[in-house]
């Protein structure tokens, strides 16, 4: 505990110091074991999150074409702001560049909504001419409607008690969404009628998996939802959710899964084929047909280093063009493009080899040269994990282009353009070369950098002017970066032949850096300046840690440092001495270096009573020589403190022990020994001091925890150490012919040995009993005689309340609620209000209420599984 | 401890947490090429799932800090155990780097670059000492096989001879994957139309024996035999075509004998594979065709019934369709046909055969069957894939018209069906937006839907009003009759809604 108090790191970070101030009052009270356990849990959680974070599954970026699929304009939905809590609806026009490839140009300023949490997922679909948008943050989900030519209107917001894990918008019915939470519940959320809970299953479907992640998508039938967890996907009928469900996909041998494979992201491919679903695991991608469940129609290993949690599908045209599927990973920003065909008339198959697209960080090599520390910022900034992927197809004359947008966690938005090219003369050996015209070849490693404030900029203090300025940067950023993009495209096509047939003829270096045009350079400088500004204003703890150093300035004054050390006489003298010693190869004696230091004056004698704190007491004790005594005493005290808190956990163990002891003899001495670790006793902080009389039972904390006791048949028993108790006990001694008389007699080692007290416990016992020899107390005044007689009749040793309860087999054990539940008896654990209400809830349960019970269940389950 | 608290505090502020730290080290998970994707379909379904019930124990590796999901940190194929440990030499490191380059090139479809790296990578076979190669020669060979095949398949300058040569080498290198390599090679030959060569390879592979290795590759051997059977069937059907073209007199006994030989070989092999639970659509179809030709209808029926109804097989809608078509060809009774389709309806209510099913039920005299017919057609239209199917809509319209004309005798059927749909069909089928779109795209569809909208939702329905308005504007005669019809049967609409209201109040 003292170690915690004296942590050196405390003074390094102001944030930590703040935390320290906040928690000073209570942190010391926590038992170390429990704190450690929680910390361990938290560490495990953080580690999991570092390796794989499923919160942003689905991605927070969406593209809504205005006027049908393939239109040249649309709306880009993405979060912005330092905390990624502003939802932006940005109108974008796809304008052809010089080479015919489409480029996005922002139109006007985006419609923004400030939300109350980080945007995790944005899903959008067009139904009936209007677009519906679902936005998920951890505890809030919102729905918007976007009609062409109108401002987006927020429709409804739902608050959840456990984090939401999925929000998808129905492609069939307007204003319908499906929502999953970490408690295992699936809701059908209709904007008009509200939430309808379909099912709630804290357990996973096919085998046990600890992850609370759930996902739900719509299927070909508007009243049937797919419901996924890590182990598989099922189909859930909204009209009869409790009935047996159909399995759609099961992690296992039928699908040809590997060991340890888990579902990472399901996606309904309704636009491509009404019955197809894409299911991504960390190893493979499956295409599953609803009509043909369990056996995937297609399996492909996607070869990504981390599981893909973003996916986007662009339907092919009806002329037999393939559907394009983009898979995106979070941490490594990997982006994979797959193309598949078939489904209804022909077999489902992939077209061409999967293709990796450029990541955001790949753009770094195309940026102009910069100083190493700038490079370092940029590297960190561009290497941020991805937060979303979306894409759109566009056509300009004969050229078809695909625009792929990528969002990073810092809020930067990037795009790259892929141009469609006719495949070279179909090489006969390709089994799937019958596809007439697909396989867009990647042309550009393009970076479109929309500036958003850096991760550390304080958002609260931003003035309006600043905000406007930022906006301007944002817009022009997009425009100018279109130019930058064109530059890069040149380099891209130079570095990478677009004609597949020409690929054999060698390959120029991809690291060719383009010469940026002045406009780009200016824009880029501006962006970099803003970034560096933001970087400098990063909150201190967010910066990389510097090793702990001591400032010289604190040790010496400025004036002292200013003096040239060689000037001082003493120094010169010392130097001479040193030289001589070196010449003579002799020793330099300390006193030889300067004048004899005058002996220090003795400090004033310390008054031990003036220093009541632990450390001083300890020092005093060790100075006087009784350190070991002090230590033992201290041990007892800290043990007592721990024991008080640990009492609940050790209840069962103690009961056993106590029962064993009791059945042994029920003798006075043994009962006394086992009292030494009683929680009641340990609480009396004054017992070691011995100045205060033990208080009667009702004052002990155990009783305040169990107020229901007095109503039950367990009586308020006298304090076991009180003379009354002693006398009762002693008179009931089995072989009690001799009267022990005063307690001091008890303390003789002979007596103790006679009573069978082990040698190592005698000291404790003696210490304990010495209290009573020093300060005899009055018996507690009101002890009902009936009780006393009952005590007398009872051969059991009267013990403190808690022990009595743990001893008595038949008695109702008065425990605190938590204990009762942990013991798992048949006792009814009183429920909290919310739990009770949720138990009685109907089908239309408001979300915030309904979760309480399941949340606790889930927590308990996890704890059980974790350890 | 302090570090965690600190990161916790940072996380609360929505800042990214420790970006870029603790990346998994190790080569990427990578499995290029692979057996063609449809190959998976043909693998038998495993009986037990035991292997997947328990989470593989990453906990032992990571302690309790295991990730909740098993990440592809260690690739199954290209990770070389030999390179682990302190003895990692420069050569091994170079190999790893080379592998990464190959992967990079493959994923960017730069086949030439990949091929160049591959040539360097092949040195691993020569330079590695025997002791080192002992550890995972199979994995190594599999990796080389897969990468090499992938490159050769895509490289613009590769040709069949090169690939054949490569495959032969690979077969000898990795005995453990011999049959897989064979299968892959056969698929490649088949895709390029080299049926005879494929057949030769199949024959060779079938007779391959290599001690215990053969037993381990039992599943592949079955597949090899099945494909051989399929090719026999192919040859047989070619002969049959020739026979049908020629007159019977010109068709000699010898060729008939030849044909019968093909039949025998094909039947034996196909029959074997069909016994194993799995999805064997092409094999079943060919086998049934053979049996039908030689008049063994009982056997064919048995095979198809087994394939459709054996619960060990994965639920396969195609199996039901095959059985139905077979029975139909045989001219079986309506009853058996209906019973087949009834089961199919239960598993896949959106199947294409449902319209056929509906027409069969419609003609029935029994009320129960006609009731089922209404159910079937309603259910078909529930699905997004049928949303714009004119035929289905006209079937439904026709059925409801019939009921209305029949003095509303079975109006309660419609009521019941409508009851479960009335809360979502209007938005799903009869919205104003859809009216506009349907009118523009398909007038017939708009007409049928408008008729239904008028009856089910009343004449105030937006869809009905819009289409009627447009139709009258275009002076189409049938829209006038539609208007009259809906007006006439307004009482039916009232009854449907009234009853459904009362039923919901119950």
JSON list of C-alpha atoms in Angstrom, two decimals, chain A residues 542-603:
[
{"chain": "A", "resi": 542, "resn": "UNK", "atom": "CA", "xyz": [-0.77, 11.25, -25.75]},
{"chain": "A", "resi": 543, "resn": "UNK", "atom": "CA", "xyz": [2.75, 11.95, -26.84]},
{"chain": "A", "resi": 544, "resn": "UNK", "atom": "CA", "xyz": [5.29, 9.21, -26.69]},
{"chain": "A", "resi": 545, "resn": "UNK", "atom": "CA", "xyz": [6.74, 8.82, -23.28]},
{"chain": "A", "resi": 546, "resn": "UNK", "atom": "CA", "xyz": [10.14, 10.28, -22.62]},
{"chain": "A", "resi": 547, "resn": "UNK", "atom": "CA", "xyz": [12.37, 8.53, -20.18]},
{"chain": "A", "resi": 548, "resn": "UNK", "atom": "CA", "xyz": [12.25, 9.88, -16.72]},
{"chain": "A", "resi": 549, "resn": "UNK", "atom": "CA", "xyz": [14.93, 12.52, -16.26]},
{"chain": "A", "resi": 550, "resn": "UNK", "atom": "CA", "xyz": [15.71, 14.95, -13.55]},
{"chain": "A", "resi": 551, "resn": "UNK", "atom": "CA", "xyz": [15.85, 18.52, -14.51]},
{"chain": "A", "resi": 552, "resn": "UNK", "atom": "CA", "xyz": [19.13, 20.12, -13.75]},
{"chain": "A", "resi": 553, "resn": "UNK", "atom": "CA", "xyz": [17.44, 23.36, -13.12]},
{"chain": "A", "resi": 554, "resn": "UNK", "atom": "CA", "xyz": [15.86, 22.06, -10.01]},
{"chain": "A", "resi": 555, "resn": "UNK", "atom": "CA", "xyz": [19.10, 20.92, -8.56]},
{"chain": "A", "resi": 556, "resn": "UNK", "atom": "CA", "xyz": [21.07, 24.06, -9.18]},
{"chain": "A", "resi": 557, "resn": "UNK", "atom": "CA", "xyz": [20.07, 27.61, -9.56]},
{"chain": "A", "resi": 558, "resn": "UNK", "atom": "CA", "xyz": [20.67, 29.32, -12.79]},
{"chain": "A", "resi": 559, "resn": "UNK", "atom": "CA", "xyz": [23.35, 31.43, -11.29]},
{"chain": "A", "resi": 560, "resn": "UNK", "atom": "CA", "xyz": [25.17, 28.42, -10.04]},
{"chain": "A", "resi": 561, "resn": "UNK", "atom": "CA", "xyz": [25.04, 26.83, -13.38]},
{"chain": "A", "resi": 562, "resn": "UNK", "atom": "CA", "xyz": [26.21, 30.02, -14.99]},
{"chain": "A", "resi": 563, "resn": "UNK", "atom": "CA", "xyz": [29.45, 30.00, -13.04]},
{"chain": "A", "resi": 564, "resn": "UNK", "atom": "CA", "xyz": [32.30, 28.31, -14.70]},
{"chain": "A", "resi": 565, "resn": "UNK", "atom": "CA", "xyz": [33.26, 25.66, -12.23]},
{"chain": "A", "resi": 566, "resn": "UNK", "atom": "CA", "xyz": [36.93, 26.06, -12.89]},
{"chain": "A", "resi": 567, "resn": "UNK", "atom": "CA", "xyz": [36.97, 29.51, -11.40]},
{"chain": "A", "resi": 568, "resn": "UNK", "atom": "CA", "xyz": [36.58, 28.44, -7.89]},
{"chain": "A", "resi": 569, "resn": "UNK", "atom": "CA", "xyz": [39.61, 28.18, -5.74]},
{"chain": "A", "resi": 570, "resn": "UNK", "atom": "CA", "xyz": [38.58, 24.97, -4.15]},
{"chain": "A", "resi": 571, "resn": "UNK", "atom": "CA", "xyz": [38.11, 23.46, -7.53]},
{"chain": "A", "resi": 572, "resn": "UNK", "atom": "CA", "xyz": [41.50, 24.48, -8.74]},
{"chain": "A", "resi": 573, "resn": "UNK", "atom": "CA", "xyz": [43.01, 23.11, -5.65]},
{"chain": "A", "resi": 574, "resn": "UNK", "atom": "CA", "xyz": [41.23, 19.86, -6.09]},
{"chain": "A", "resi": 575, "resn": "UNK", "atom": "CA", "xyz": [42.36, 19.64, -9.63]},
{"chain": "A", "resi": 576, "resn": "UNK", "atom": "CA", "xyz": [45.95, 20.13, -8.64]},
{"chain": "A", "resi": 577, "resn": "UNK", "atom": "CA", "xyz": [45.64, 17.47, -6.03]},
{"chain": "A", "resi": 578, "resn": "UNK", "atom": "CA", "xyz": [44.22, 15.06, -8.53]},
{"chain": "A", "resi": 579, "resn": "UNK", "atom": "CA", "xyz": [46.97, 15.67, -11.01]},
{"chain": "A", "resi": 580, "resn": "UNK", "atom": "CA", "xyz": [49.59, 15.12, -8.42]},
{"chain": "A", "resi": 581, "resn": "UNK", "atom": "CA", "xyz": [47.96, 11.95, -7.29]},
{"chain": "A", "resi": 582, "resn": "UNK", "atom": "CA", "xyz": [47.91, 10.75, -10.82]},
{"chain": "A", "resi": 583, "resn": "UNK", "atom": "CA", "xyz": [51.54, 11.53, -11.32]},
{"chain": "A", "resi": 584, "resn": "UNK", "atom": "CA", "xyz": [52.52, 9.82, -8.15]},
{"chain": "A", "resi": 585, "resn": "UNK", "atom": "CA", "xyz": [50.07, 7.04, -8.70]},
{"chain": "A", "resi": 586, "resn": "UNK", "atom": "CA", "xyz": [48.88, 7.61, -5.23]},
{"chain": "A", "resi": 587, "resn": "UNK", "atom": "CA", "xyz": [45.55, 7.80, -3.56]},
{"chain": "A", "resi": 588, "resn": "UNK", "atom": "CA", "xyz": [43.45, 10.87, -3.22]},
{"chain": "A", "resi": 589, "resn": "UNK", "atom": "CA", "xyz": [42.21, 11.02, 0.30]},
{"chain": "A", "resi": 590, "resn": "UNK", "atom": "CA", "xyz": [38.92, 12.79, 0.82]},
{"chain": "A", "resi": 591, "resn": "UNK", "atom": "CA", "xyz": [40.22, 15.35, 3.23]},
{"chain": "A", "resi": 592, "resn": "UNK", "atom": "CA", "xyz": [43.06, 16.19, 0.99]},
{"chain": "A", "resi": 593, "resn": "UNK", "atom": "CA", "xyz": [40.71, 17.72, -1.50]},
{"chain": "A", "resi": 594, "resn": "UNK", "atom": "CA", "xyz": [39.64, 20.51, 0.70]},
{"chain": "A", "resi": 595, "resn": "UNK", "atom": "CA", "xyz": [39.35, 21.79, 4.17]},
{"chain": "A", "resi": 596, "resn": "UNK", "atom": "CA", "xyz": [38.15, 19.39, 6.79]},
{"chain": "A", "resi": 597, "resn": "UNK", "atom": "CA", "xyz": [34.36, 19.61, 6.85]},
{"chain": "A", "resi": 598, "resn": "UNK", "atom": "CA", "xyz": [33.08, 20.78, 10.17]},
{"chain": "A", "resi": 599, "resn": "UNK", "atom": "CA", "xyz": [31.12, 18.11, 12.01]},
{"chain": "A", "resi": 600, "resn": "UNK", "atom": "CA", "xyz": [27.44, 18.53, 11.57]},
{"chain": "A", "resi": 601, "resn": "UNK", "atom": "CA", "xyz": [25.55, 19.74, 14.59]},
{"chain": "A", "resi": 602, "resn": "UNK", "atom": "CA", "xyz": [23.35, 17.16, 16.23]},
{"chain": "A", "resi": 603, "resn": "UNK", "atom": "CA", "xyz": [19.75, 17.64, 15.36]}
]
